[in-house]
Amino acid sequence: MTGPTTTIRSTGTVVGSWRATWLVIEGLWTWYRRSWRATVVSSVLQPVLMLLALGFGFGSQVQPGDATGGLRYVAYLAPALLVSGAIQNAGGESTYPVLSAFKWQKTYWGVVATPISPGQLLSGQLLWIALRLLGSGAVYLAIAALFGAVTGPGVLLSLLFAVLAGMAFCAPVVAFSASRDDDGQGFAGLFRFVVMPMTLFAGTFFPISQLPAWVRPLAWLTPVWHGNELARGAAFGTLRPLATLGHVGYLVALLVAGALLACRLFRRRLAV
Amino acid sequence: MSTVDHPLVTATGLAKRFGDFEAVRGIDVEVNRGEAFGFLGPNGAGKSSTMRMVAAVSPRTGGDLRVFGLDPDVDGPRIRARLGVCPQQDTLDNELTVRQNLQVYGRYFGLSRARVRERATELLEFAQLTDRADDQVEPLSGGMKRRLTIARSLVNEPDLLLLDEPTTGLDPQARHLLWDRLFRLKQSGVTLIITTHYMDEAEQLCDRLVVMDQGRIAAEGSPAELIGRYSTREVLELRFVPGGQEAVLPDVVDLAERVEVLPDRLLLYTEDGEGALAAAHNRGVRPISSLVRRSSLEDVFLRLTGRSLVD
Ligand SMILES: Nc1ncnc2c1ncn2[C@@H]1O[C@H](COP(=O)(O)OP(=O)(O)OP(=O)(O)O)[C@@H](O)[C@H]1O
Ligand SMILES: [Mg+2]
């Protein structure tokens, strides 16, 4: 070694990147183990209630037809609720908790004072949210299956697509949250003007072919629509290779762009 | 194993700019192994900005910096692995328990689960929080949170401990206890860097310190050296009703080497406090109360920065 030598007594070491990411997840899991009850209502119950009220209740008034692919309305709706559930949860997990870790509790600053870097912190945060989406989606699916709203094992693939769509939304929103310094006012706008219209009009409850032609391109921009196409395709066995590639490509592009932007913003904010 | 006696921290011309604002304007500092080193300075002097650069979380914008002989820009994680950091503002997870905060943090340093459990138990004892171990952090008092933050900074048994105003918010008993603990850590070979607004803390703990003002180092030395260099042996304090001190200033100004005018007091810096007091009396000066005391770091601080430390 060229530098001066010192006897090291410290027990701290630099962990590898994957392990660092894993340790961040472990920290978040420690929190979740204590607080999961408070999150169950919004993450699992909400999509189940939607399925009951809209799928079974309202759906009983809907005739199977072309728009529903010849299926009962509840069967048509079930895979799409997987997607909108993932989007809702992604929105919840990547807004207030992230802003709080920067601004109110400042826990992110605690983490980056250890050998863990801002980039590793971000990967841990993103992967954690992905795991949350996967867990909530699986519970929803199990309940939907109990109610007989599931058409076949294809929905397991739908679940993965739903997580992908959720993360394609989550990554840019995490970046957005990392850029905020208000008390969460920005998020109200996000939920009102992005999440809500996306859930209502991007093909979850009815095909976007019913929308006025000039609105349709807006729906194409949303991760919800791509997610719905994929989730339904997987559930009903109607996936076509080229279209699948296109949808997945778009979602992955959103995810990667969002993650890269978030990484820049995390570094900039945490290393001042 | 042989240890070469070299500085643990070396800063030369170290600078930090935030936009156009220069928070740290080229400081030279060396902190040696086993030393307790202090940064004193008024609000906004640049103490925390300096600490954050040494902690390898805030990139420098000028000059050079080595911590453990490593460059924070290159080897940040390796440096941070061996540091303990108590930031000015707590960064605890308020929704976890006291114990979980220690354990989760220890894991980030690569410690095994068994090791962090063990370490948490030791540190709970250290911070006198054992009976609150499984309570959530949120409702704890400010002083308890502070103690937890300090305990957490020790989880990896650091070689160098950075404490940014560690005792702010602690009651006197907790402060004295912490001084005792820090003193013992120092004896076991830990190097300490401390910022503080408390002069008694600096005198108690620091072998050497610098006074910072407006991003620069105004003076450096041991507490005794600084007092010898920047103040007189004794200080005569004359207390008046606020405003009254200005009126008698002309009568006493020649009785001391230097006079400081505070809102309710005059401070007369002299080698012979009793003599100056007698002389003032002879001239008909009648303060509400008077006091002769030895010079302290507080006086050095006042001299160097024109401000008293505890505002
Ligand atoms: N992230 C930042 N962006 C812009 N300015 C900053 C930032 N951090 C610190 N400053 C400015 O740099 C100057 C020095 O701040 P610093 O926190 O280092 O002072 P300090 O000596 O620790 O003061 P205190 O005793 O109040 O803690 C201040 O004027 C502060 O406003
Ligand atoms: Mg400070």
XYZ file of C-alpha atoms and ligand atoms in Angstrom:
615
model
C 0.000 0.000 0.000
C 1.362 3.411 -0.907
C -0.649 5.444 1.572
C 0.131 5.586 5.259
C -0.694 2.431 7.174
C -3.072 2.343 10.079
C -4.223 -0.404 12.340
C -7.917 -0.869 11.730
C -10.082 -1.616 14.700
C -13.370 -0.754 13.058
C -15.626 -3.723 12.377
C -17.305 -1.978 9.450
C -16.713 -3.244 5.924
C -17.811 -2.242 2.455
C -20.430 -4.684 1.239
C -20.890 -5.525 -2.438
C -23.564 -3.790 -4.509
C -26.085 -6.608 -4.500
C -25.681 -7.132 -0.815
C -26.031 -3.405 -0.192
C -29.280 -3.421 -2.148
C -30.413 -6.416 -0.164
C -29.568 -4.724 3.157
C -31.675 -1.708 2.206
C -34.564 -4.087 1.491
C -33.943 -5.780 4.818
C -34.197 -2.410 6.586
C -37.497 -1.650 4.844
C -38.754 -5.127 5.648
C -37.998 -4.486 9.332
C -40.331 -1.531 9.083
C -42.968 -3.499 7.189
C -43.019 -6.295 9.745
C -44.120 -3.744 12.329
C -46.493 -1.712 10.197
C -47.995 -3.972 7.529
C -51.468 -3.919 9.065
C -51.869 -0.240 8.304
C -51.059 -0.834 4.639
C -53.344 -3.808 3.995
C -56.483 -1.783 3.407
C -55.044 0.350 0.633
C -52.815 -2.293 -0.943
C -55.046 -5.394 -0.973
C -58.557 -4.548 0.080
C -59.096 -1.732 -2.398
C -58.752 -3.826 -5.581
C -60.814 -6.601 -3.997
C -63.630 -4.155 -3.242
C -63.442 -2.875 -6.802
C -63.730 -6.424 -8.061
C -66.786 -7.066 -5.902
C -68.576 -3.793 -6.600
C -67.738 -3.316 -10.253
C -66.915 -6.836 -11.386
C -69.744 -8.717 -9.718
C -72.175 -5.935 -8.858
C -72.103 -3.645 -11.850
C -70.883 -6.510 -14.081
C -74.086 -8.443 -13.528
C -75.779 -5.827 -15.722
C -73.239 -6.218 -18.537
C -73.787 -8.719 -21.373
C -70.678 -10.626 -22.496
C -69.812 -9.290 -25.939
C -67.046 -8.190 -28.273
C -65.832 -5.533 -25.888
C -65.313 -8.095 -23.122
C -63.797 -10.690 -25.422
C -66.910 -12.759 -24.977
C -66.199 -13.148 -21.258
C -68.242 -12.387 -18.166
C -67.504 -8.821 -17.119
C -65.919 -9.875 -13.838
C -63.509 -12.214 -15.636
C -62.701 -9.423 -18.097
C -62.037 -6.994 -15.255
C -60.049 -9.203 -12.869
C -56.618 -9.124 -14.628
C -56.901 -5.378 -15.259
C -57.568 -4.686 -11.575
C -54.285 -6.451 -10.941
C -52.648 -3.718 -13.015
C -54.498 -0.758 -11.573
C -53.854 -2.114 -8.072
C -50.148 -2.244 -8.853
C -50.238 1.302 -10.212
C -52.089 2.604 -7.156
C -49.685 0.898 -4.800
C -46.694 2.063 -6.783
C -48.030 5.612 -6.495
C -48.472 5.297 -2.749
C -45.094 3.699 -2.104
C -43.039 6.036 -4.234
C -44.431 9.381 -3.070
C -44.815 10.141 0.651
C -42.463 7.438 1.948
C -39.694 8.665 -0.370
C -40.216 12.343 0.396
C -40.296 11.542 4.090
C -37.023 9.652 3.920
C -35.465 12.733 2.339
C -37.187 15.469 4.219
C -39.015 14.561 7.411
C -37.314 11.550 8.898
C -34.149 11.997 6.859
C -33.493 8.283 7.019
C -31.875 8.303 3.561
C -29.180 10.572 4.955
C -28.586 8.054 7.690
C -28.134 5.283 5.143
C -25.684 7.134 2.896
C -23.491 7.975 5.896
C -22.691 4.248 5.958
C -20.728 2.434 3.218
C -23.953 2.233 1.207
C -24.106 4.617 -1.755
C -27.080 6.643 -3.024
C -27.359 4.398 -6.097
C -27.496 1.257 -3.979
C -30.039 2.906 -1.716
C -32.218 3.651 -4.738
C -31.983 0.094 -6.088
C -32.991 -1.228 -2.699
C -35.938 1.147 -2.521
C -37.125 0.245 -6.044
C -36.737 -3.501 -5.569
C -38.554 -3.267 -2.266
C -41.505 -1.591 -3.959
C -41.472 -4.280 -6.650
C -41.653 -6.951 -3.953
C -44.531 -5.126 -2.296
C -46.413 -5.001 -5.604
C -45.783 -8.678 -6.152
C -47.034 -9.578 -2.663
C -50.162 -7.435 -2.801
C -50.955 -8.662 -6.302
C -50.600 -12.293 -5.240
C -52.974 -11.828 -2.321
C -55.497 -10.096 -4.585
C -55.241 -12.940 -7.092
C -55.828 -15.558 -4.426
C -58.968 -13.739 -3.292
C -60.159 -13.230 -6.852
C -59.661 -16.954 -7.501
C -61.710 -17.805 -4.412
C -64.539 -15.734 -5.838
C -64.200 -17.550 -9.127
C -63.153 -14.456 -11.080
C -59.955 -16.024 -12.434
C -59.925 -17.693 -15.847
C -56.797 -19.849 -15.558
C -53.127 -20.132 -14.546
C -52.209 -17.478 -17.120
C -52.968 -14.885 -14.462
C -49.642 -15.717 -12.832
C -47.993 -14.205 -15.876
C -50.495 -11.332 -15.638
C -49.181 -10.730 -12.137
C -45.628 -10.290 -13.432
C -46.843 -7.919 -16.135
C -48.765 -5.953 -13.529
C -45.620 -5.600 -11.438
C -43.727 -4.455 -14.513
C -46.404 -1.831 -15.257
C -46.375 -0.741 -11.617
C -42.606 -0.314 -11.674
C -42.735 1.543 -14.986
C -44.871 4.067 -13.136
C -42.990 3.843 -9.843
C -39.506 4.692 -11.132
C -40.413 8.068 -12.660
C -42.540 8.900 -9.619
C -39.638 8.130 -7.274
C -37.597 10.543 -9.384
C -40.372 13.113 -9.043
C -40.460 12.637 -5.276
C -36.683 12.985 -5.045
C -37.015 16.380 -6.698
C -39.710 17.700 -4.349
C -39.124 19.849 -1.296
C -42.736 20.770 -0.477
C -45.022 19.132 2.046
C -46.546 16.760 -0.456
C -48.748 19.215 -2.383
C -47.213 17.972 -5.632
C -48.518 14.490 -4.920
C -52.133 15.602 -4.682
C -51.838 16.809 -8.277
C -50.185 13.584 -9.324
C -52.967 11.451 -7.924
C -55.749 13.713 -9.165
C -54.478 14.399 -12.664
C -52.428 11.312 -13.487
C -53.305 8.264 -11.402
C -57.050 8.783 -11.279
C -57.679 9.466 -15.005
C -55.259 6.696 -15.912
C -57.189 4.213 -13.782
C -60.555 5.302 -15.175
C -59.837 5.771 -18.858
C -56.843 3.632 -19.889
C -58.745 0.449 -20.655
C -59.349 -0.979 -17.214
C -63.158 -0.842 -17.144
C -63.867 -0.578 -20.859
C -61.757 -0.841 -24.041
C -60.152 2.398 -25.151
C -61.798 1.926 -28.544
C -64.821 3.468 -26.809
C -62.875 6.696 -26.216
C -63.029 9.607 -28.667
C -60.268 9.118 -31.244
C -58.304 12.157 -30.083
C -58.049 10.871 -26.501
C -56.764 7.445 -27.420
C -53.113 8.470 -27.938
C -53.125 9.752 -24.361
C -54.142 6.302 -23.159
C -51.332 4.756 -25.200
C -48.847 6.804 -23.202
C -49.934 5.361 -19.886
C -48.309 2.290 -18.322
C -51.827 1.243 -17.306
C -52.954 0.604 -20.872
C -49.829 -1.383 -21.793
C -50.126 -3.292 -18.531
C -53.801 -4.061 -19.181
C -53.110 -5.329 -22.679
C -50.401 -7.636 -21.332
C -52.293 -8.800 -18.245
C -55.444 -9.634 -20.204
C -53.468 -11.246 -22.983
C -51.698 -13.482 -20.477
C -54.873 -14.317 -18.569
C -56.947 -15.140 -21.658
C -54.140 -16.691 -23.723
C -54.417 -14.081 -26.449
C -50.889 -12.620 -26.369
C -49.381 -11.932 -29.792
C -45.566 -11.919 -29.936
C -44.983 -8.580 -31.655
C -47.535 -6.647 -29.618
C -46.194 -8.219 -26.424
C -42.695 -7.147 -27.318
C -43.924 -3.628 -27.975
C -45.790 -3.309 -24.680
C -42.979 -4.823 -22.634
C -40.435 -2.664 -24.456
C -42.375 0.496 -23.690
C -42.764 -0.379 -20.010
C -39.110 -1.348 -19.654
C -38.103 1.913 -21.325
C -40.214 3.895 -18.832
C -38.736 1.923 -15.971
C -35.153 2.388 -17.092
C -35.533 6.071 -17.892
C -37.233 6.696 -14.565
C -34.605 4.763 -12.641
C -31.729 6.595 -14.332
C -33.314 9.952 -13.635
C -34.044 8.956 -10.039
C -30.435 7.840 -9.631
C -29.159 11.239 -10.763
C -31.545 13.024 -8.436
C -30.693 10.787 -5.473
C -26.986 11.453 -5.994
C -27.506 15.162 -6.412
C -29.703 15.519 -3.362
C -27.816 13.228 -1.007
C -24.293 14.290 -1.920
C -24.409 18.061 -1.451
C 1.578 -4.481 13.852
C 3.311 -1.150 13.530
C 1.403 2.044 13.171
C 3.072 5.007 11.608
C 2.084 8.174 13.373
C 0.391 10.076 10.611
C -2.667 12.314 10.538
C -6.015 10.554 10.225
C -7.443 13.601 8.534
C -5.498 16.034 6.388
C -7.192 18.992 4.745
C -5.306 21.539 2.693
C -7.079 24.516 1.227
C -10.319 22.586 1.697
C -13.278 24.501 0.278
C -17.024 24.032 -0.125
C -19.233 26.158 -2.326
C -23.027 25.986 -2.538
C -23.811 27.768 -5.788
C -22.190 31.154 -5.426
C -21.952 30.926 -1.670
C -18.653 29.880 -0.129
C -19.386 28.022 3.086
C -15.801 26.818 3.625
C -13.062 29.013 2.204
C -9.854 27.038 2.101
C -9.020 25.578 5.498
C -5.939 23.617 6.564
C -6.521 21.025 9.246
C -4.670 17.976 10.519
C -6.193 15.584 12.989
C -3.891 12.985 14.502
C -4.684 9.469 15.577
C -6.021 9.271 19.103
C -6.655 12.985 19.332
C -9.852 14.809 20.286
C -10.184 17.696 17.893
C -12.755 20.461 18.088
C -14.403 22.877 15.678
C -15.817 25.956 17.359
C -17.565 28.756 15.595
C -20.740 30.796 15.447
C -23.801 29.691 13.475
C -23.045 29.424 9.790
C -19.263 29.310 10.259
C -19.009 26.190 8.096
C -18.468 23.567 10.789
C -21.133 21.134 9.603
C -20.144 21.620 5.976
C -16.602 20.644 6.918
C -17.769 17.662 8.944
C -19.859 16.403 6.045
C -16.867 16.567 3.717
C -14.751 14.617 6.205
C -17.613 12.123 6.545
C -17.282 11.434 2.806
C -20.890 12.338 2.073
C -20.366 15.825 0.677
C -17.894 16.256 -2.188
C -15.402 19.086 -1.739
C -15.383 21.870 -4.289
C -11.769 22.864 -3.768
C -8.506 21.935 -2.086
C -7.442 18.514 -0.954
C -8.740 16.112 1.666
C -7.488 12.762 2.954
C -9.243 10.646 5.557
C -7.345 7.541 6.721
C -4.981 8.479 3.909
C -7.803 7.960 1.369
C -9.499 10.429 -0.943
C -13.244 10.688 -0.130
C -14.026 11.332 -3.808
C -12.529 7.962 -4.716
C -12.831 5.785 -1.633
C -15.964 7.149 0.036
C -17.419 3.759 1.019
C -14.119 2.511 2.474
C -13.816 5.667 4.552
C -17.423 5.541 5.706
C -17.015 1.912 6.761
C -14.568 3.046 9.445
C -16.370 6.210 10.529
C -18.980 6.880 13.148
C -21.138 9.886 12.375
C -23.489 11.760 14.638
C -25.009 14.398 12.357
C -26.330 17.698 13.651
C -29.888 16.621 12.831
C -31.017 13.153 13.831
C -31.681 10.739 10.972
C -33.342 8.013 13.021
C -36.180 5.895 11.708
C -38.967 7.104 13.974
C -41.244 4.217 13.071
C -38.825 1.536 14.224
C -37.999 0.615 17.789
C -34.879 1.866 19.520
C -33.227 -1.537 19.184
C -34.215 -1.958 15.540
C -32.595 1.361 14.708
C -29.291 0.064 16.037
C -29.583 -3.337 14.405
C -30.648 -2.148 10.966
C -27.868 0.417 10.954
C -25.250 -2.115 11.961
C -26.246 -4.325 9.052
C -25.349 -1.546 6.602
C -21.763 -1.938 7.814
C -21.791 -5.598 6.861
C -22.102 -6.880 10.429
C -23.745 -10.271 10.923
C -27.186 -10.551 12.479
C -25.733 -12.106 15.603
C -23.159 -9.338 15.874
C -25.702 -6.508 15.526
C -27.904 -8.095 18.174
C -24.960 -8.215 20.550
C -23.846 -4.724 19.660
C -27.356 -3.303 20.083
C -27.530 -4.656 23.612
C -24.178 -3.070 24.484
C -25.116 0.264 22.950
C -28.523 0.362 24.629
C -26.644 0.099 27.890
C -24.208 2.781 26.754
C -27.025 5.192 25.923
C -29.028 4.217 29.013
C -31.952 3.270 26.826
C -32.205 -0.395 27.794
C -35.619 0.050 29.373
C -36.905 1.721 26.199
C -35.290 -0.823 23.874
C -38.501 -2.103 22.331
C -40.390 1.167 22.267
C -40.923 3.057 19.070
C -38.537 5.993 18.588
C -41.151 8.592 17.631
C -42.420 9.458 21.130
C -38.966 9.541 22.774
C -37.741 12.865 24.114
C -35.289 14.913 22.051
C -32.446 14.067 24.411
C -33.153 10.342 24.212
C -33.166 10.473 20.423
C -29.863 12.280 20.548
C -28.410 9.598 22.779
C -29.671 6.961 20.374
C -28.062 8.760 17.437
C -24.748 8.826 19.280
C -25.056 5.162 20.208
C -25.889 4.302 16.620
C -22.734 6.052 15.413
C -20.693 3.555 17.435
C -22.273 0.435 15.984
C -19.280 -0.385 13.748
C -16.695 0.404 16.445
C -15.346 3.297 14.375
C -11.730 4.430 14.278
C -12.833 8.010 13.839
C -15.943 9.462 15.410
C -17.488 12.639 13.984
C -19.836 14.357 16.391
C -21.697 17.434 15.139
C -23.061 19.187 18.225
C -23.545 15.891 20.050
C -24.846 17.295 23.297
C -27.320 19.845 21.985
C -30.613 19.023 23.657
C -29.110 16.869 26.408
C -29.739 17.659 30.056
C -26.656 18.405 32.201
C -26.501 14.925 33.634
C -26.675 13.270 30.232
C -24.014 15.661 28.944
C -21.590 14.795 31.714
C -22.253 11.139 31.195
C -21.553 11.500 27.499
C -18.306 13.360 28.176
C -17.244 10.503 30.367
C -18.084 7.964 27.661
C -16.313 9.960 24.987
C -13.283 10.284 27.195
C -13.163 6.524 27.591
C -13.571 5.970 23.873
C -10.657 8.291 23.320
C -8.557 6.340 25.774
C -9.324 3.180 23.891
C -7.800 4.770 20.794
C -10.758 6.324 18.986
C -10.076 9.647 17.317
C -12.763 12.252 17.920
C -13.792 15.291 15.918
C -16.382 17.388 17.677
C -18.236 20.578 16.919
C -19.860 22.356 19.791
C -21.231 25.650 21.010
C -20.404 24.778 24.599
C -17.077 26.102 25.780
C -16.920 23.856 28.793
C -17.408 20.894 26.483
C -14.555 22.015 24.270
C -12.267 22.617 27.250
C -13.153 19.255 28.755
C -12.886 17.132 25.658
C -10.591 18.695 23.102
C -6.838 18.345 22.983
C -6.749 20.772 20.138
C -9.312 22.929 18.412
C -9.860 25.483 15.727
C -12.139 28.475 15.865
C -13.927 28.893 12.542
C -15.588 32.054 11.388
C -17.189 32.731 8.010
C -15.649 29.673 6.437
C -12.113 30.356 7.601
C -9.996 29.249 10.509
C -9.485 32.164 12.860
C -7.201 30.396 15.348
C -5.837 26.993 16.223
C -4.325 25.459 19.336
C -5.000 23.698 22.608
C -7.586 25.359 24.848
C -4.819 26.631 27.169
C -2.725 27.948 24.280
C -5.669 29.792 22.808
C -6.549 31.391 26.114
C -2.912 32.420 26.624
C -2.685 33.847 23.125
C -6.006 35.652 22.787
C -7.022 36.604 26.286
C -5.616 37.896 29.559
C -5.164 35.889 32.725
C -8.213 37.348 34.426
C -11.509 38.926 33.485
C -13.469 41.437 35.533
C -17.184 41.299 34.814
C -19.223 44.356 35.776
C -22.983 43.911 35.536
C -25.361 46.840 34.993
C -29.007 47.351 34.219
C -29.155 46.951 30.433
C -28.005 50.229 28.857
C -26.156 51.415 31.966
C -22.910 49.811 30.888
C -22.414 52.270 28.001
C -22.403 55.266 30.358
C -19.515 54.046 32.540
C -17.410 52.802 29.635
C -15.253 55.976 29.485
C -14.462 55.645 33.207
C -13.073 52.137 32.975
C -11.735 51.802 29.462
C -8.138 52.535 30.532
C -8.244 50.044 33.428
C -7.904 47.011 31.203
C -6.004 45.819 28.144
C -9.321 45.358 26.379
C -12.980 45.940 27.167
C -15.929 44.033 25.664
C -19.368 45.603 25.849
C -22.183 43.074 26.192
C -25.887 43.993 26.480
C -25.858 43.899 30.281
C -22.179 43.730 31.158
C -18.713 45.051 30.644
C -15.861 42.562 30.418
C -12.499 44.022 31.429
C -9.543 41.927 30.304
C -6.643 42.407 32.693
C -3.880 40.513 34.470
C -5.208 41.746 37.823
C -8.979 41.652 38.174
C -9.175 42.664 41.841
C -6.925 45.665 41.208
C -9.093 46.829 38.324
C -12.227 46.392 40.436
C -10.750 48.548 43.248
C -9.723 51.215 40.747
C -13.214 51.279 39.226
C -14.722 51.665 42.671
C -12.421 54.601 43.421
C -13.711 56.304 40.298
C -17.260 55.982 41.540
C -18.360 53.138 39.227
C -21.214 51.249 40.944
C -22.205 48.066 39.101
C -25.119 45.869 40.283
C -22.651 43.087 40.739
C -19.081 42.253 39.892
C -17.085 39.112 39.385
C -13.406 38.332 38.873
C -12.731 35.096 37.028
C -10.115 33.343 34.928
C -10.271 33.674 31.180
C -12.032 30.874 29.338
C -12.475 29.795 25.754
C -15.613 31.896 25.743
C -13.407 34.978 25.927
C -11.195 33.723 23.129
C -14.277 33.172 21.054
C -15.627 36.639 21.754
C -12.306 38.163 20.824
C -11.991 36.232 17.589
C -15.516 36.344 16.258
C -17.012 39.354 18.010
C -19.891 37.155 19.055
C -20.697 35.156 22.111
C -21.070 31.474 21.472
C -24.373 30.564 22.980
C -26.857 32.936 21.440
N -26.982 22.421 1.273
C -26.728 23.729 1.377
N -27.101 24.581 0.396
C -26.837 25.899 0.484
N -26.208 26.483 1.503
C -25.816 25.702 2.522
C -26.048 24.282 2.509
N -25.545 23.777 3.654
C -25.022 24.811 4.343
N -25.178 25.967 3.660
C -24.716 27.290 4.091
O -23.365 27.216 4.432
C -23.082 28.005 5.572
C -22.392 27.159 6.605
O -23.305 26.201 7.093
P -22.888 25.109 8.163
O -24.079 24.277 8.391
O -21.645 24.447 7.720
O -22.591 26.021 9.446
P -22.296 25.584 10.932
O -20.982 26.178 11.300
O -22.439 24.137 11.097
O -23.450 26.361 11.718
P -24.321 25.910 13.005
O -23.501 26.266 14.205
O -25.527 26.776 12.919
O -24.609 24.468 12.893
C -24.416 28.576 6.036
O -24.511 29.898 5.606
C -25.434 27.720 5.354
O -26.595 28.463 5.035
Mg -23.701 22.933 12.102
